[in-house]
Coordinates of C-alpha atoms and ligand atoms in Angstrom, one line a residue:
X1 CA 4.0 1.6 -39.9
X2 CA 1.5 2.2 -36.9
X3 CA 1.7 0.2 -33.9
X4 CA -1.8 -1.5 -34.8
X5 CA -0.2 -2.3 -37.7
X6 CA 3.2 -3.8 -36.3
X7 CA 1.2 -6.1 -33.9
X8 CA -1.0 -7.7 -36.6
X9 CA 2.2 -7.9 -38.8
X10 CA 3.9 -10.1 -35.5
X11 CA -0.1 -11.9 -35.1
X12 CA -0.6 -12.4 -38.7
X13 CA 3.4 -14.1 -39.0
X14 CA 3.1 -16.2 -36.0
X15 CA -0.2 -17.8 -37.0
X16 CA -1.4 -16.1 -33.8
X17 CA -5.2 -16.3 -33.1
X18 CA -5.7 -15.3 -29.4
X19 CA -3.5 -13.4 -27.0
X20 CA -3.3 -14.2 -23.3
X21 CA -3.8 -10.8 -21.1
X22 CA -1.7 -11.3 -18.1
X23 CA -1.2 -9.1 -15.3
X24 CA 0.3 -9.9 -11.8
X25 CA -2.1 -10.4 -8.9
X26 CA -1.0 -10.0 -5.5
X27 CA 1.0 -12.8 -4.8
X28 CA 2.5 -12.6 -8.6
X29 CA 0.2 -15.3 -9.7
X30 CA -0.6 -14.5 -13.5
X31 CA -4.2 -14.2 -14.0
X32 CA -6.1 -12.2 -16.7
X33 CA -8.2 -13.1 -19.9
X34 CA -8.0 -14.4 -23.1
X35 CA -8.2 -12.0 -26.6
X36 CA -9.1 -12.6 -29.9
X37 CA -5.9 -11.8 -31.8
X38 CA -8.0 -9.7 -34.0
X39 CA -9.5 -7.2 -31.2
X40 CA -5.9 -7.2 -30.0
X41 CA -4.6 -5.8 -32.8
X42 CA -7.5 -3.1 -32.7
X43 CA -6.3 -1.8 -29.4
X44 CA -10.5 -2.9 -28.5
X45 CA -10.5 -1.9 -24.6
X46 CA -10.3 -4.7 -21.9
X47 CA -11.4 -4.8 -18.7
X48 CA -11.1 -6.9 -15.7
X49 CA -12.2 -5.9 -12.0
X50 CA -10.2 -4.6 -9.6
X51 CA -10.9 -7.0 -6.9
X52 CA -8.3 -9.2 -9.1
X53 CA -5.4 -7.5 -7.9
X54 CA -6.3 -8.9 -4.6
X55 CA -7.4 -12.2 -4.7
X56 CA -5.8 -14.7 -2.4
X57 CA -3.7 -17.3 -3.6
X58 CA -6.6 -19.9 -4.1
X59 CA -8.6 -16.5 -5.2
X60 CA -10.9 -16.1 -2.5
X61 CA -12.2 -12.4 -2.4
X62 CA -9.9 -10.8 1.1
X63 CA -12.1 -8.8 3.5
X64 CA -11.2 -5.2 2.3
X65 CA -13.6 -2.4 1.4
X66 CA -12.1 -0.4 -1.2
X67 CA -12.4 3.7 -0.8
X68 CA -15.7 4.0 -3.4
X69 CA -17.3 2.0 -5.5
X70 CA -17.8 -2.0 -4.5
X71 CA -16.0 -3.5 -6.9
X72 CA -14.9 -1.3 -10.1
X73 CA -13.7 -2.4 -12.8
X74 CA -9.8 -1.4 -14.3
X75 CA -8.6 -1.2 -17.9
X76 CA -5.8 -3.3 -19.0
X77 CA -3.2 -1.5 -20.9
X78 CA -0.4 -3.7 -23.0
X79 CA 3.0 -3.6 -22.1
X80 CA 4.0 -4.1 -26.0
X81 CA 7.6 -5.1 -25.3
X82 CA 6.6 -8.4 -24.0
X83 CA 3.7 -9.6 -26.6
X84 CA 5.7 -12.8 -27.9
X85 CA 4.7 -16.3 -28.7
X86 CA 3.7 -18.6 -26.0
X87 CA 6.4 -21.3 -25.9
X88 CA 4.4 -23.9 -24.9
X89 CA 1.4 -23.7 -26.8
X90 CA 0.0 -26.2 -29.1
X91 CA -1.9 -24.2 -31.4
X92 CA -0.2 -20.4 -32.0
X93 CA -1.4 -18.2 -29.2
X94 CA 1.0 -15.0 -27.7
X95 CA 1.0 -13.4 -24.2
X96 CA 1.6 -10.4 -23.3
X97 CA 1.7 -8.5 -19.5
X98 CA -0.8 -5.5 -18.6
X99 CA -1.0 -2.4 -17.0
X100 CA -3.6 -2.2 -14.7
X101 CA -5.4 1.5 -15.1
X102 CA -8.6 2.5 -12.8
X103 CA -11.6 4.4 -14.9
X104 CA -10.5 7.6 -14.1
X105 CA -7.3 7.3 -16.1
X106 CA -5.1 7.0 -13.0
X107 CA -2.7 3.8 -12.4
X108 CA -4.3 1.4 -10.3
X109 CA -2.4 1.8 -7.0
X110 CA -2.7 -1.8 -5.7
X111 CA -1.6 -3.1 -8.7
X112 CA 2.3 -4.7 -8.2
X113 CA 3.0 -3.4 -11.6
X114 CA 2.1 0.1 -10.6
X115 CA 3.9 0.2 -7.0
X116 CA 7.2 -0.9 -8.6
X117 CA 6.8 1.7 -11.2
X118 CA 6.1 4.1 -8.5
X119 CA 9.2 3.5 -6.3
X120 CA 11.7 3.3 -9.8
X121 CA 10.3 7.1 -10.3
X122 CA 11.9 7.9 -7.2
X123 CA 14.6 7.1 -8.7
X124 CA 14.3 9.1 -12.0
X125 CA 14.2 12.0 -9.3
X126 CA 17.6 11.5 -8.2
X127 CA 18.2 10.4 -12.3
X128 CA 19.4 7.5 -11.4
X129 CA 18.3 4.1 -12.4
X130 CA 18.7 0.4 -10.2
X131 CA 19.9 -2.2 -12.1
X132 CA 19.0 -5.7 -10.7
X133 CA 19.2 -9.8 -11.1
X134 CA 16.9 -11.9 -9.4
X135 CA 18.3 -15.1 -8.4
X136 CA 15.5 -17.7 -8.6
X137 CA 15.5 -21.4 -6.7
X138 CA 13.0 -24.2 -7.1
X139 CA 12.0 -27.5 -7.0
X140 CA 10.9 -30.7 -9.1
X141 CA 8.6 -32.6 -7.9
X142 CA 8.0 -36.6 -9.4
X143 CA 4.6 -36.9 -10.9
X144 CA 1.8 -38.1 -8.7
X145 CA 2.4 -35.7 -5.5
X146 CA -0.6 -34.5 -3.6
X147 CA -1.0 -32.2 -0.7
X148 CA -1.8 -34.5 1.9
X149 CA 1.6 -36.6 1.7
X150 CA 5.1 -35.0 2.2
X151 CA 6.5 -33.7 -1.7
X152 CA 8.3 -36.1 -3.3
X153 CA 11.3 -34.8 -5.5
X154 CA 11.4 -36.7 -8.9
X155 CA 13.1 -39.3 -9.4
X156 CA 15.7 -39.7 -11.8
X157 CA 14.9 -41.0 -15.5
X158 CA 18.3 -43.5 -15.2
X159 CA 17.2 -44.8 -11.8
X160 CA 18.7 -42.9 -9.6
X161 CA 16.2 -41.5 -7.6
X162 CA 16.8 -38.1 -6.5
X163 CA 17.4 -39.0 -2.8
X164 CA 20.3 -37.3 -1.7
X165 CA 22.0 -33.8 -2.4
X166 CA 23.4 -33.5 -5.4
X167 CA 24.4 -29.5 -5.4
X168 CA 26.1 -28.4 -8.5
X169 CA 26.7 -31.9 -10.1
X170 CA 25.9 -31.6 -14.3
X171 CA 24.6 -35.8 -14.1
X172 CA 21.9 -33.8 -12.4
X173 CA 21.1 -31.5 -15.1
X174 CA 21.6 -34.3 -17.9
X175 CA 18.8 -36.0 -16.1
X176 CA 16.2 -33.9 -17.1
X177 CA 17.7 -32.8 -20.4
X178 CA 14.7 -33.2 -22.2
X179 CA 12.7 -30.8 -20.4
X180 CA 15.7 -28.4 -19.7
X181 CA 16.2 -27.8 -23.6
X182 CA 12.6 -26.8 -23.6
X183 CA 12.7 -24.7 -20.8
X184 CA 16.1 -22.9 -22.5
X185 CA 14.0 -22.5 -26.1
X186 CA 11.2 -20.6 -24.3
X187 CA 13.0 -18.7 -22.4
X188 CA 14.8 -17.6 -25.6
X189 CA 11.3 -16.8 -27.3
X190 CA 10.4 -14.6 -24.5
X191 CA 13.0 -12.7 -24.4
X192 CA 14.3 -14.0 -20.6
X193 CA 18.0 -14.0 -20.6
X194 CA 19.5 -16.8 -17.9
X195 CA 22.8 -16.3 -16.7
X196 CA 23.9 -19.5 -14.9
X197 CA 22.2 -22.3 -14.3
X198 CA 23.1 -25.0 -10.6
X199 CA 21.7 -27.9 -9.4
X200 CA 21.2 -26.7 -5.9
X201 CA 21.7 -28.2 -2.7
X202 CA 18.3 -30.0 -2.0
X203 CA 17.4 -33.1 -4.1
X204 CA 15.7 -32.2 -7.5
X205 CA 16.5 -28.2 -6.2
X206 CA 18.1 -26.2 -9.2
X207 CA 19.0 -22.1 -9.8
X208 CA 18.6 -20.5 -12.6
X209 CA 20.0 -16.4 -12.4
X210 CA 18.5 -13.9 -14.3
X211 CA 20.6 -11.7 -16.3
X212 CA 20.8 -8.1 -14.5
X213 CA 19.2 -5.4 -16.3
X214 CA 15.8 -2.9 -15.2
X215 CA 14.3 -3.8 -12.5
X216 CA 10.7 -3.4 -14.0
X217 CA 12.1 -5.6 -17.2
X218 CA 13.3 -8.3 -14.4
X219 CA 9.9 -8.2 -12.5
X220 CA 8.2 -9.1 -15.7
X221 CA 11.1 -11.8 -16.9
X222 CA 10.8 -13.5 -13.5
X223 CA 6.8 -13.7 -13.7
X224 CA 7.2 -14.9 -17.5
X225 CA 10.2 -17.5 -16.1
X226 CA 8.0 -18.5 -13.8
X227 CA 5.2 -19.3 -15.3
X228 CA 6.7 -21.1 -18.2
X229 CA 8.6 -23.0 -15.8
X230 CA 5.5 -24.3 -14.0
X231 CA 3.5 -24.8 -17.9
X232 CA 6.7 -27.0 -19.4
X233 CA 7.0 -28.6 -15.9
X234 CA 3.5 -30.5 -16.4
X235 CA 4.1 -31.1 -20.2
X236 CA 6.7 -33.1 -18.9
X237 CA 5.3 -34.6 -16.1
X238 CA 6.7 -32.8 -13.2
X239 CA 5.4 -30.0 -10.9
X240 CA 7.9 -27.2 -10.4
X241 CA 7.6 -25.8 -7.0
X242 CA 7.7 -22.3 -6.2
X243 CA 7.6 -22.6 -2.3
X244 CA 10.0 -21.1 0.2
X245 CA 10.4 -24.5 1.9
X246 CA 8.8 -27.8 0.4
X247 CA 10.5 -30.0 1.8
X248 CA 11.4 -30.5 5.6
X249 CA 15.0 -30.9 6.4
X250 CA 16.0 -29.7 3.3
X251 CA 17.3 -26.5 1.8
X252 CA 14.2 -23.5 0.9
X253 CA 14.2 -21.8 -2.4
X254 CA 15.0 -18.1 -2.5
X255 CA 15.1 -15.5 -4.4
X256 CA 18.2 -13.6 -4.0
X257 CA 18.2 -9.9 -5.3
X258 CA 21.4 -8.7 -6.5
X259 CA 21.1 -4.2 -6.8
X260 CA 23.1 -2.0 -7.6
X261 CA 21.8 1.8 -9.0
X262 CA 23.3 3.6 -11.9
X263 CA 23.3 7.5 -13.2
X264 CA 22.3 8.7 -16.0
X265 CA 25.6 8.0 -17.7
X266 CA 25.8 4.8 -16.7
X267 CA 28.0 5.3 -13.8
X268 CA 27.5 3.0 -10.8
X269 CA 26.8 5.1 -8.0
X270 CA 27.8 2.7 -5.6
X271 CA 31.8 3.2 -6.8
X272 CA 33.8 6.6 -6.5
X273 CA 36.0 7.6 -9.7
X274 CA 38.7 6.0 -7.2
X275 CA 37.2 2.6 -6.9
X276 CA 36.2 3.1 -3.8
X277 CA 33.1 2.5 -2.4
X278 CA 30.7 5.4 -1.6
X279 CA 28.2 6.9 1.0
X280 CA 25.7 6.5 -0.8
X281 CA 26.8 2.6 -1.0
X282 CA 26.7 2.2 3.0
X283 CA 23.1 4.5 3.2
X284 CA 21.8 1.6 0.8
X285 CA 22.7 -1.0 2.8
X286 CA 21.4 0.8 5.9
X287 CA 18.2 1.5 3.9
X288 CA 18.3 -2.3 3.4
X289 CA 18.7 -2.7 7.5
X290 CA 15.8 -0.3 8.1
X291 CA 13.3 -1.3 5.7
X292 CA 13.3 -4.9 4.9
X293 CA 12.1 -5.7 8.7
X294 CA 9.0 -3.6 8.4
X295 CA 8.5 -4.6 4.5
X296 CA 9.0 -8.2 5.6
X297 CA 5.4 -9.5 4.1
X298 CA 6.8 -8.3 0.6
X299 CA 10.0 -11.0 0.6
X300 CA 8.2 -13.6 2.8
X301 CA 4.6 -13.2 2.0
X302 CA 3.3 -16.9 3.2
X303 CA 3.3 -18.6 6.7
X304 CA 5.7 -21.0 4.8
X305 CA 8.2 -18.5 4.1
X306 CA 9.7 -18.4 7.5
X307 CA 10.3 -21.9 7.5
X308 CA 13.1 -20.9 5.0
X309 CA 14.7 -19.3 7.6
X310 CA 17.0 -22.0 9.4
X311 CA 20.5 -22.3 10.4
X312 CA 23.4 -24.1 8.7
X313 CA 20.9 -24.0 4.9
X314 CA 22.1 -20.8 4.0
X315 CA 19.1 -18.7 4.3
X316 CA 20.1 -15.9 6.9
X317 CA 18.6 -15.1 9.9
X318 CA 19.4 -11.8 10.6
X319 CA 20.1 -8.4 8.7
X320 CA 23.4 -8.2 9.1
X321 CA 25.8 -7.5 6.1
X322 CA 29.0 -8.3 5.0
X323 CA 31.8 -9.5 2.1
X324 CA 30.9 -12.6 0.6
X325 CA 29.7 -14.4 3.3
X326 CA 26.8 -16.6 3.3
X327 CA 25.1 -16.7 6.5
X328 CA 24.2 -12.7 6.2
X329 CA 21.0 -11.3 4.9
X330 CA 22.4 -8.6 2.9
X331 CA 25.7 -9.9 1.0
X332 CA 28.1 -8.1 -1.2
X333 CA 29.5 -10.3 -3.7
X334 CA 33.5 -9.2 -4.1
X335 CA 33.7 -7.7 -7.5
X336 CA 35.3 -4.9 -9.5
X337 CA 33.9 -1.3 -8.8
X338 CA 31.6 -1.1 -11.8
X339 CA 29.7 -4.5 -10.6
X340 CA 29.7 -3.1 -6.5
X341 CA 26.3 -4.1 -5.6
X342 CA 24.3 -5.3 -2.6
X343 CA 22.6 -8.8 -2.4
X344 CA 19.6 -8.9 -0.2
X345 CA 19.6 -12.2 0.3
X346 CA 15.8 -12.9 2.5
X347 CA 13.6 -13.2 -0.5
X348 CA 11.7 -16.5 -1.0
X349 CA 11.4 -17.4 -4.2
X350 CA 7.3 -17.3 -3.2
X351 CA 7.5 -13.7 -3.4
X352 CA 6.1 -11.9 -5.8
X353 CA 9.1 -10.1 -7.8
X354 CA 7.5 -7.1 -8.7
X355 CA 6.5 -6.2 -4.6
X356 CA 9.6 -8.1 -3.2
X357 CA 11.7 -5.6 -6.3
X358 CA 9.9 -2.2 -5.2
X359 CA 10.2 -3.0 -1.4
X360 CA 13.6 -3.9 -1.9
X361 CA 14.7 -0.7 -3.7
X362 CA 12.6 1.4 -1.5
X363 CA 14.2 0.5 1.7
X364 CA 17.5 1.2 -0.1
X365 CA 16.5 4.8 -1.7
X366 CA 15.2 5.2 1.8
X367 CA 18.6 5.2 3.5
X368 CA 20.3 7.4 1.0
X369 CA 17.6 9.9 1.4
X370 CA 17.4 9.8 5.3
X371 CA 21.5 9.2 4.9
X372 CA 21.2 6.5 7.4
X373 CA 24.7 4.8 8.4
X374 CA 24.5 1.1 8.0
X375 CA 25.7 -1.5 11.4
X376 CA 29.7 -2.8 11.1
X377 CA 30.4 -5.0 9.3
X378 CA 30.0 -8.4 10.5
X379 CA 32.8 -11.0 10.1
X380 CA 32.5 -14.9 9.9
X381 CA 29.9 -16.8 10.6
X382 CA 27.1 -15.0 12.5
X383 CA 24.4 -17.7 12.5
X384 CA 24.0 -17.2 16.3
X385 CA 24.4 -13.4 16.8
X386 CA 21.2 -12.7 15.8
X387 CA 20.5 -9.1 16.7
X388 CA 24.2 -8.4 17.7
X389 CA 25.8 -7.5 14.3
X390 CA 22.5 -6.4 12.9
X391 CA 18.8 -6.2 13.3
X392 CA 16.6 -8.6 13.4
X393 CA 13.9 -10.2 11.2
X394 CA 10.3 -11.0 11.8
X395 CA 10.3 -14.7 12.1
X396 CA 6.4 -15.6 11.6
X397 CA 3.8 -14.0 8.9
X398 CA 1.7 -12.4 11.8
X399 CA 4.4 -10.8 13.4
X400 CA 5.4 -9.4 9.7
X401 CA 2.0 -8.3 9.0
X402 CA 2.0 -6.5 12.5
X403 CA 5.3 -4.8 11.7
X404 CA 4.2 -3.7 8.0
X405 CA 0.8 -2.5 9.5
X406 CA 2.4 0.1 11.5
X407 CA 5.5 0.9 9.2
X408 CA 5.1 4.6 8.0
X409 CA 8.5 3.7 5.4
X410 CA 5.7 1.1 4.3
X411 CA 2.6 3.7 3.2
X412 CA 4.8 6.6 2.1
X413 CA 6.7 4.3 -0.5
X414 CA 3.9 1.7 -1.4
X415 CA 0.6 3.9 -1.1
X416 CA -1.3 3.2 1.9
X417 CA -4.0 1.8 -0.3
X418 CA -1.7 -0.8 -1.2
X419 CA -0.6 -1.8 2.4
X420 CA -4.1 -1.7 3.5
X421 CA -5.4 -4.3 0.7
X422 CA -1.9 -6.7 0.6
X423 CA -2.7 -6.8 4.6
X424 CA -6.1 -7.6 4.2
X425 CA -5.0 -10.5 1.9
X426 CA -3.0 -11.9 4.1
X427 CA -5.3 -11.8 6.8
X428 CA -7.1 -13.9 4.8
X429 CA -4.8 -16.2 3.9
X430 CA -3.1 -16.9 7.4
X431 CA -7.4 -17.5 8.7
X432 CA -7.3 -20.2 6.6
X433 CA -3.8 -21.7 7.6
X434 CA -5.5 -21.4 11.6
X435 CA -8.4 -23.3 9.9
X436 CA -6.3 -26.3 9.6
X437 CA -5.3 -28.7 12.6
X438 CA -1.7 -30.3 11.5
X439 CA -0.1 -33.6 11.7
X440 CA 2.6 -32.5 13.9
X441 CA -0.4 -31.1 16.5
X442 CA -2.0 -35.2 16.3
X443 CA 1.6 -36.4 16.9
X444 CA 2.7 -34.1 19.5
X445 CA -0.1 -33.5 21.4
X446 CA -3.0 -36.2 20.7
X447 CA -1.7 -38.8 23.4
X448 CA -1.5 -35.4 26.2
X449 CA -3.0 -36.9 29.4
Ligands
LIG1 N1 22.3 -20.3 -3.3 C1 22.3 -20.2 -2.0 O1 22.9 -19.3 -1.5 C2 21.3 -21.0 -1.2 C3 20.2 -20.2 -0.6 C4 19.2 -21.0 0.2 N2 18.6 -22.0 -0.5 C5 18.1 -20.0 0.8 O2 17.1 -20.3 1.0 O3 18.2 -19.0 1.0

């Protein structure tokens, strides 16, 4: 059977009569257009213009002049392995993630898609492969919030209002049963396998880990968790919330990224024959020292991200690394030799996972190429020696942008096209924060003599 064939068999079975084209902007936001099932099943050629892949997050064109034409358009090629069903539809319809392709044939290079695809090839190089597991944090927000108020968390259908923390209880699972038993269905229709699933430590904050697997597999499961997250969310009359820090005083979401990289028989490459572990274990996590500072923008794209980054929550505030311990930003879980692998643990979960994935890896190929030799080890808790045990981290969006703009680790591995355009949509982004005039400016300073 032809592959025409096989997708209007899986169309024709679901009752499916249009297919959502997704593909990832910028900030992972899904955005793309709507096919007849029909001209689907065709293969009929779709387009969409470039300047999509570098909207802001409220879409506004950024002030970037592409090399060329004004605004080209770029072909949008299926990635069949994730056409299924939307879960969430009321009348059959399937979605399925693109490839973005400029005219001349060539992967569009600002496309997230195409830069993570472009750092795993370095990989292939070596003929070795990463295997990763996004962890993914979030919260739920009661019905009825607007911007303008601080978030409410929901409040519990028994009651009990969701007012204190509640980290790892089940009564705060059972709460939302309803909606959780949806959310597990559609992540079993798309293919998204969850490994565990917490209440976290904020009120209405929950974790839900990915299974490990490919990293450009993952990328795509996060966006599809995401997103069906956010669409069941409002069927049941909450708003899930995929900001670094919502709520002040409380925990931020992350997004940890557990990595480890594998050869082509399997092998962790992290783990001699003897257990122990390797050089090319400590270059990673050197890589991870070296590159995550001046790839900052990619984990902690929004000025809201580095409000995430407080003591005593555990979100690290440094680049330190060491065994199991929490208050580090690159952890290494204990675990047997075939699981050894590095947790880089300053990812929002606001990043997008298929940048925050290749910028990740890419610091850590980095150090095994340029064999760099990671910091000691730091031991206990190193909340306070910021800089002493390890680097340190950009703490603002501008001072992240600055370091990314002048990172040479940041155009050799991304494409300088790509740095160029993901700066200029930041730029854009952070105008429009200065735009604003906040509450805390009225409180602190409107009574200044
Ligand atoms: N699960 C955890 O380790 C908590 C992480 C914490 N919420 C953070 O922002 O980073």
């Amino acid at each position: 059977m032809s592959t025409n064939d096989k997708i209007s068999e899986f169309l024709d079975q679901h009752g499916i009569r249009e297919v959502e084209c997704l593909v990832p902007d910028i900030n992972g936001v899904p955005r793309g257009k709507g096919l007849p099932a029909k001209a689907f099943a065709s293969g009929a050629e779709l387009r969409l213009c470039r300047a999509v892949a570098i909207h802001t997050v409220t879409g506004e064109w950024a002030d970037y002049q592409y090399s060329g034409e004004g605004d080209p358009d770029m072909k949008l090629e299926p990635v069949l392995d994730t056409l299924k069903p939307v879960p969430w539809a009321s009348r059959p319809r399937a979605l399925c993630i693109h490839d973005c392709v400029d005219l001349d044939g060539t992967p569009t290079p600002i496309a997230p898609r195409t830069v993570l695809k472009n750092v795993l090839a370095r990989y292939q190089q070596h003929g070795w492969s990463p295997v990763v597991a996004p962890e993914l944090e979030f919260y739920l927000l009661a019905a009825g919030n607007t911007p303008e108020a601080p978030f409410q968390p929901f409040s519990g259908p028994r009651g009990r209002a969701e007012i204190g923390n509640q980290g790892f209880t089940l009564g705060g699972l059972n709460d939302l049963a309803a909606f959780w038993d949806e959310v597990y269905a559609a992540l079993e229709t798309l293919d998204v396998p969850a490994d565990t699933f917490v209440h976290e430590l904020g009120p209405a904050q929950y974790e839900i880990n990915l299974l490990h697997g490919n990293a450009l597999q993952l990328a795509d499961q996060t966006l599809l968790f995401k997103y069906a997250l956010r669409e069941i969310g409002f069927k049941h009359g909450l708003q899930v919330v995929f900001m670094a820090k919502p709520l002040a005083g409380e925990p931020g979401s992350s997004m940890h990224i557990h990595q480890s990289v594998v050869d082509a028989h399997g092998n962790n490459i992290f783990s001699a024959a003897d257990g122990q572990p390797t050089e090319l274990f400590y270059q990673f996590i050197a890589g991870q020292q070296q590159g995550i500072p001046e790839l900052m923008p990619l984990f902690c794209p929004h000025v809201n991200s580095y409000r995430r980054f407080a003591k005593h929550m555990a979100a690290p505030v440094n680049l330190s690394w060491g065994y199991d311990n929490r208050t580090v930003g690159i952890r290494i879980p204990r675990s047997g030799a075939a699981a050894r692998r590095v947790e880089n643990r300053i990812p929002g979960c606001d990043a997008n996972p298929y940048l925050a994935l290749a910028a990740s890896l890419a610091s850590g190929l980095h150090g095994i190429e340029q064999q760099l030799k990671p910091t000691a080890e730091a031991e206990g808790t190193v909340f306070n020696q910021e800089g002493e045990t390890g680097p340190s981290l950009p703490r603002t969006l501008d001072s992240a942008l600055e370091r990314m703009g002048q990172s040479k680790l940041a155009r050799e591995w991304l494409g300088a096209e790509f740095v160029d355009s993901y700066i200029a949509v930041k730029e854009t982004e952070m105008a429009s924060f200065w735009h604003e005039v906040t509450p805390w400016e009225r409180r602190y300073l409107g009574n200044l003599v």
